[in-house]
PDB file of C-alpha atoms in Angstrom:
ATOM      1  CA  CYS A1497       1.482 188.979 222.961  1.00 77.00           C
ATOM      2  CA  SER A1498       4.610 190.598 222.388  1.00 79.00           C
ATOM      3  CA  ASP A1499       7.841 188.983 222.613  1.00 77.00           C
ATOM      4  CA  THR A1500       8.902 191.834 225.880  1.00 77.00           C
ATOM      5  CA  VAL A1501       4.977 191.113 227.764  1.00 82.00           C
ATOM      6  CA  ALA A1502       5.635 187.079 226.711  1.00 85.00           C
ATOM      7  CA  GLY A1503       9.460 187.057 228.209  1.00 86.00           C
ATOM      8  CA  GLY A1504       8.843 188.018 231.616  1.00 88.00           C
ATOM      9  CA  PRO A1505       6.918 184.798 233.109  1.00 90.00           C
ATOM     10  CA  VAL A1506      10.018 183.351 230.579  1.00 91.00           C
ATOM     11  CA  MET A1507      12.572 185.019 232.481  1.00 92.00           C
ATOM     12  CA  ALA A1508      10.759 184.346 236.000  1.00 94.00           C
ATOM     13  CA  ARG A1509      11.096 180.488 235.240  1.00 94.00           C
ATOM     14  CA  ALA A1510      14.087 180.481 234.649  1.00 94.00           C
ATOM     15  CA  THR A1511      15.191 181.628 237.752  1.00 94.00           C
ATOM     16  CA  GLU A1512      12.777 179.633 239.545  1.00 94.00           C
ATOM     17  CA  LYS A1513      14.247 176.614 237.000  1.00 94.00           C
ATOM     18  CA  TYR A1514      18.310 178.228 237.809  1.00 94.00           C
ATOM     19  CA  PRO A1515      18.526 180.199 240.857  1.00 93.00           C
ATOM     20  CA  SER A1516      21.921 180.552 239.955  1.00 94.00           C
ATOM     21  CA  ILE A1517      20.943 183.341 236.625  1.00 93.00           C
ATOM     22  CA  GLU A1518      22.736 186.867 237.933  1.00 92.00           C
ATOM     23  CA  ALA A1519      21.172 188.321 234.765  1.00 92.00           C
ATOM     24  CA  PHE A1520      19.690 188.382 231.217  1.00 91.00           C
ATOM     25  CA  SER A1521      20.691 189.526 227.311  1.00 86.00           C
ATOM     26  CA  GLY A1522      18.324 190.333 225.159  1.00 84.00           C
ATOM     27  CA  ASP A1523      18.576 192.927 221.830  1.00 80.00           C
ATOM     28  CA  ALA A1524      16.625 196.053 221.164  1.00 80.00           C
ATOM     29  CA  GLY A1525      13.146 194.697 221.522  1.00 80.00           C
ATOM     30  CA  TYR A1526      13.430 193.776 224.794  1.00 83.00           C
ATOM     31  CA  ARG A1527      13.755 197.248 226.109  1.00 82.00           C
ATOM     32  CA  GLY A1528      11.076 198.485 228.364  1.00 82.00           C
ATOM     33  CA  THR A1529       8.048 196.392 229.852  1.00 86.00           C
ATOM     34  CA  ALA A1530      11.230 192.886 229.973  1.00 88.00           C
ATOM     35  CA  VAL A1531      13.791 195.070 231.446  1.00 89.00           C
ATOM     36  CA  LYS A1532      11.224 197.000 234.127  1.00 90.00           C
ATOM     37  CA  PHE A1533      10.007 193.384 235.032  1.00 91.00           C
ATOM     38  CA  VAL A1534      13.097 191.671 235.774  1.00 92.00           C
ATOM     39  CA  ASP A1535      14.212 194.994 237.356  1.00 92.00           C
ATOM     40  CA  GLU A1536      11.246 195.186 239.610  1.00 93.00           C
ATOM     41  CA  THR A1537      10.547 191.248 239.928  1.00 92.00           C
ATOM     42  CA  LEU A1538      13.013 189.471 239.764  1.00 93.00           C
ATOM     43  CA  GLY A1539      15.717 191.795 240.988  1.00 93.00           C
ATOM     44  CA  LEU A1540      18.451 191.227 238.699  1.00 94.00           C
ATOM     45  CA  VAL A1541      19.790 193.211 234.693  1.00 92.00           C
ATOM     46  CA  LEU A1542      18.535 192.777 231.499  1.00 90.00           C
ATOM     47  CA  HIS A1543      21.710 193.789 229.406  1.00 87.00           C
ATOM     48  CA  ILE A1544      20.593 195.317 225.855  1.00 84.00           C
ATOM     49  CA  SER A1545      22.684 195.164 223.544  1.00 76.00           C
ATOM     50  CA  THR A1546      22.934 198.323 221.425  1.00 72.00           C
ATOM     51  CA  LYS A1547      24.317 199.124 217.976  1.00 68.00           C
ATOM     52  CA  ILE A1548      28.153 199.549 217.382  1.00 67.00           C
ATOM     53  CA  LYS A1549      27.733 200.803 214.663  1.00 69.00           C
ATOM     54  CA  ASP A1550      26.405 201.699 211.280  1.00 73.00           C
ATOM     55  CA  GLY A1551      26.399 198.851 208.749  1.00 73.00           C
ATOM     56  CA  TRP A1552      27.271 194.877 209.873  1.00 73.00           C
ATOM     57  CA  ALA A1553      28.734 194.420 213.118  1.00 70.00           C
ATOM     58  CA  VAL A1554      29.221 191.659 215.131  1.00 70.00           C
ATOM     59  CA  LEU A1555      26.895 192.246 218.913  1.00 67.00           C
ATOM     60  CA  PRO A1556      28.987 190.638 221.924  1.00 66.00           C
ATOM     61  CA  LYS A1557      27.298 187.197 222.947  1.00 69.00           C
ATOM     62  CA  ARG A1558      24.757 187.536 220.702  1.00 70.00           C
ATOM     63  CA  TRP A1559      26.691 185.709 217.842  1.00 73.00           C
ATOM     64  CA  VAL A1560      27.270 182.964 220.475  1.00 78.00           C
ATOM     65  CA  VAL A1561      23.380 181.941 220.402  1.00 78.00           C
ATOM     66  CA  GLU A1562      22.836 182.420 216.847  1.00 80.00           C
ATOM     67  CA  ARG A1563      26.469 179.954 216.015  1.00 82.00           C
ATOM     68  CA  THR A1564      24.106 177.575 218.024  1.00 84.00           C
ATOM     69  CA  PHE A1565      21.434 178.094 216.560  1.00 84.00           C
ATOM     70  CA  ALA A1566      22.586 177.958 212.931  1.00 86.00           C
ATOM     71  CA  TRP A1567      24.823 174.061 214.165  1.00 85.00           C
ATOM     72  CA  LEU A1568      21.614 173.194 215.719  1.00 86.00           C
ATOM     73  CA  GLY A1569      19.523 173.654 212.477  1.00 84.00           C
ATOM     74  CA  ARG A1570      22.108 171.782 210.548  1.00 84.00           C
ATOM     75  CA  PHE A1571      20.282 168.483 212.245  1.00 84.00           C
ATOM     76  CA  ARG A1572      17.094 167.365 210.160  1.00 82.00           C
ATOM     77  CA  ARG A1573      15.349 166.105 212.943  1.00 79.00           C
ATOM     78  CA  LEU A1574      15.425 169.697 214.465  1.00 81.00           C
ATOM     79  CA  SER A1575      15.522 172.603 210.986  1.00 78.00           C
ATOM     80  CA  LYS A1576      12.074 172.030 211.818  1.00 78.00           C
ATOM     81  CA  ASP A1577       9.104 171.057 214.456  1.00 75.00           C
ATOM     82  CA  PHE A1578       9.325 167.889 213.736  1.00 78.00           C
ATOM     83  CA  GLU A1579       8.905 166.895 217.698  1.00 80.00           C
ATOM     84  CA  ILE A1580       5.045 166.738 219.257  1.00 84.00           C
ATOM     85  CA  LEU A1581       6.553 167.003 222.747  1.00 87.00           C
ATOM     86  CA  THR A1582       8.527 169.893 224.066  1.00 85.00           C
ATOM     87  CA  GLY A1583      10.648 167.132 226.452  1.00 89.00           C
ATOM     88  CA  THR A1584      11.523 165.055 222.775  1.00 88.00           C
ATOM     89  CA  ALA A1585      12.877 168.525 220.864  1.00 87.00           C
ATOM     90  CA  GLU A1586      14.645 169.150 224.479  1.00 89.00           C
ATOM     91  CA  ASN A1587      16.876 165.790 224.387  1.00 91.00           C
ATOM     92  CA  MET A1588      17.091 166.173 220.337  1.00 88.00           C
ATOM     93  CA  ILE A1589      18.977 168.968 220.987  1.00 89.00           C
ATOM     94  CA  ARG A1590      20.934 167.695 223.951  1.00 92.00           C
ATOM     95  CA  ILE A1591      21.845 164.699 221.793  1.00 91.00           C
ATOM     96  CA  ALA A1592      22.747 167.318 218.877  1.00 90.00           C
ATOM     97  CA  MET A1593      25.076 169.141 220.836  1.00 89.00           C
ATOM     98  CA  LEU A1594      26.491 166.129 222.449  1.00 90.00           C
ATOM     99  CA  LYS A1595      27.399 165.097 218.600  1.00 89.00           C
ATOM    100  CA  LYS A1596      28.730 168.918 218.068  1.00 86.00           C
ATOM    101  CA  THR A1597      30.796 168.722 220.770  1.00 85.00           C
ATOM    102  CA  LEU A1598      32.492 165.219 220.145  1.00 87.00           C
ATOM    103  CA  ALA A1599      33.341 165.614 216.631  1.00 83.00           C
ATOM    104  CA  ASN A1600      34.940 169.054 218.085  1.00 74.00           C
ATOM    105  CA  CYS A1601      37.414 166.280 220.286  1.00 70.00           C
ATOM    106  CA  GLY A1602      39.075 164.718 217.929  1.00 59.00           C
TER     107      GLY A1602
END
């Protein structure tokens, strides 16, 4: 199952859990099926980041996600899929982000 098809149910569950969500963001791989699903089924917008110029360029908002993944990857327990339960992995992410936040406070 491709990401564009599997992404629909994930976004639907996200809107159920967090009803304040107003829009989603995705890269060019989510054009088509995912955009149509979000528009017709959820009544929201899926913003697709477009290529700004030829070559390398920072895409708006996407760098925030990539930077966060890089921070999380520096924690040993999150560098690989060690956790069996997703709840444990989620808590490890929370602990890592708390540590990162507290390190920036001082």
